[in-house]
Short mmCIF file of C-alpha atoms in Angstrom, two decimals:
data_model
loop_
_atom_site.label_atom_id
_atom_site.label_comp_id
_atom_site.label_asym_id
_atom_site.label_seq_id
_atom_site.Cartn_x
_atom_site.Cartn_y
_atom_site.Cartn_z
CA SER N 28 0.00 0.00 0.00
CA PRO N 29 1.22 3.56 -0.62
CA PHE N 30 3.01 5.40 2.16
CA HIS N 31 0.78 8.02 3.82
CA PRO N 32 2.81 10.14 6.24
CA PHE N 33 1.06 11.88 9.08
CA ILE N 34 1.60 15.55 8.35
CA MET N 35 2.01 17.67 11.46
CA SER N 36 2.27 21.03 9.73
CA HIS N 37 2.35 22.37 6.21
CA TYR N 38 3.33 25.81 5.06
CA ILE N 39 3.87 27.64 1.83
CA HIS N 40 6.49 30.39 1.97
CA LEU N 41 7.08 33.37 -0.25
CA ARG N 42 10.36 34.92 0.86
CA ASN N 43 12.10 38.20 0.10
CA LEU N 44 9.65 39.70 -2.37
CA HIS N 45 11.02 43.10 -3.41
CA PHE N 46 8.86 46.13 -4.14
CA HIS N 47 9.30 49.85 -4.62
CA ALA N 48 6.37 51.54 -2.92
CA PHE N 49 5.23 54.83 -1.38
CA HIS N 50 4.38 54.06 2.22
CA GLY N 51 5.40 56.32 5.06
CA VAL N 52 4.55 59.29 7.24
CA MET N 53 7.23 61.61 5.83
CA PRO N 54 6.29 63.57 2.66
CA GLN N 55 9.40 62.44 0.77
CA GLU N 56 8.42 58.81 1.34
CA ARG N 57 5.15 59.49 -0.47
CA THR N 58 6.87 61.13 -3.46
CA VAL N 59 10.23 59.34 -3.86
CA GLY N 60 9.17 56.05 -2.34
CA ASN N 61 11.30 53.37 -0.77
CA ASP N 62 12.29 49.76 -1.23
CA TYR N 63 10.44 47.07 0.70
CA VAL N 64 10.84 43.36 1.28
CA VAL N 65 7.81 41.18 2.05
CA SER N 66 7.98 37.60 3.33
CA LEU N 67 5.07 35.40 4.28
CA ARG N 68 4.30 31.93 5.54
CA ALA N 69 0.82 30.56 4.89
CA GLU N 70 -0.45 27.44 6.63
CA TYR N 71 -2.41 25.63 3.97
CA PRO N 72 -3.73 22.08 3.53
CA ILE N 73 -1.36 20.57 0.95
CA GLU N 74 -2.03 16.86 1.50
CA GLN N 75 -4.07 16.51 -1.70
CA ALA N 76 -1.46 18.34 -3.79
CA MET N 77 1.27 16.06 -2.44
CA GLN N 78 -0.53 13.13 -4.06
CA SER N 79 -2.07 14.74 -7.14
CA ASP N 80 0.77 17.02 -8.32
CA ASP N 81 -2.00 19.42 -9.40
CA VAL N 82 -1.68 23.18 -8.76
CA ALA N 83 -5.46 23.35 -8.28
CA HIS N 84 -4.98 21.47 -4.99
CA THR N 85 -2.56 23.92 -3.43
CA LEU N 86 -2.04 27.63 -2.85
CA ASN N 87 -0.93 29.13 -6.14
CA TYR N 88 2.02 31.33 -5.21
CA ALA N 89 1.71 33.41 -8.37
CA GLU N 90 -1.82 34.39 -7.30
CA VAL N 91 -0.61 35.14 -3.76
CA TYR N 92 2.16 37.32 -5.18
CA ALA N 93 -0.38 39.25 -7.26
CA VAL N 94 -2.37 40.06 -4.09
CA VAL N 95 0.75 41.25 -2.25
CA GLU N 96 1.83 43.34 -5.24
CA LYS N 97 -1.57 45.02 -5.53
CA GLU N 98 -1.71 45.92 -1.83
CA MET N 99 1.88 47.20 -1.87
CA GLN N 100 0.87 49.62 -4.64
CA THR N 101 -1.66 51.32 -2.34
CA PRO N 102 0.17 53.87 -0.14
CA SER N 103 -0.27 53.76 3.64
CA CYS N 104 1.30 55.82 6.38
CA LEU N 105 2.14 52.77 8.48
CA LEU N 106 3.59 49.35 7.74
CA GLU N 107 1.06 48.02 10.24
CA ASN N 108 -1.72 49.06 7.88
CA VAL N 109 0.03 47.58 4.84
CA ALA N 110 0.48 44.23 6.63
CA HIS N 111 -3.15 44.24 7.78
CA ARG N 112 -4.45 44.92 4.27
CA ILE N 113 -2.33 42.17 2.74
CA ALA N 114 -3.46 39.66 5.37
CA GLN N 115 -7.15 40.53 5.08
CA ARG N 116 -7.05 40.24 1.30
CA LEU N 117 -5.22 36.89 1.42
CA PHE N 118 -7.74 35.45 3.89
CA HIS N 119 -10.58 36.76 1.71
CA ASP N 120 -9.21 35.48 -1.60
CA PHE N 121 -7.85 32.17 -0.25
CA PRO N 122 -10.19 31.09 2.57
CA ARG N 123 -8.40 27.75 3.04
CA ILE N 124 -5.34 29.56 4.45
CA ARG N 125 -5.41 28.48 8.10
CA SER N 126 -2.89 30.97 9.45
CA LEU N 127 -0.54 33.57 8.10
CA ARG N 128 2.73 35.05 9.25
CA LEU N 129 3.67 38.14 7.31
CA GLU N 130 6.60 40.56 7.49
CA VAL N 131 6.79 43.89 5.69
CA ALA N 132 10.22 45.51 5.92
CA LYS N 133 11.24 49.00 4.81
CA GLN N 134 14.82 49.20 3.53
CA ASN N 135 16.92 52.16 4.65
CA PRO N 136 14.18 53.82 6.71
CA PRO N 137 14.51 57.58 7.38
CA MET N 138 15.76 57.36 10.96
CA GLY N 139 19.24 58.80 10.83
CA THR N 140 21.09 55.62 9.96
CA CYS N 141 22.71 54.20 6.88
CA GLY N 142 21.18 50.90 5.91
CA GLY N 143 19.11 48.57 8.01
CA GLN N 144 15.41 47.81 7.95
CA ALA N 145 12.32 48.73 9.89
CA ALA N 146 9.79 45.91 9.81
CA VAL N 147 6.38 44.87 11.04
CA GLU N 148 5.57 41.19 11.52
CA ILE N 149 2.06 39.89 12.17
CA GLN N 150 0.76 36.41 12.75
CA LEU N 151 -2.96 35.78 12.30
CA ASN N 152 -5.27 32.78 12.40
CA ASN N 153 -8.14 32.51 9.94
CA ASP N 154 -11.33 31.75 11.85
CA LYS N 155 -13.11 30.86 8.59
CA SER N 156 -10.60 28.30 7.27
CA GLN N 157 -12.25 25.22 8.76
#
């Protein structure tokens, strides 16, 4: 009989997605923009896809990327708001996502330093995924 492992956890990651966007409180951030890096981990039931090898049975990462890209194009003052909007849209568009960990990082933030990042990370559970 075929081997059926007992899967404890299953995640799909999109790591280090780069965007140029116009988030920020300072006026120059809204006109010049800044570089951002987004990473996310979505808990998603992949057991069927493991057997079928069919993209219809998993979370299509190209579609997830399109959601992140669209939300990154909408300016916000705060990274907290950007992260919230991305998460809400992902839960809406992909209701089988069970939980989501998302980081939005601003490269070279305007805080008197050369280099570095300022980031917001959120972790949310989807009450409607079951």
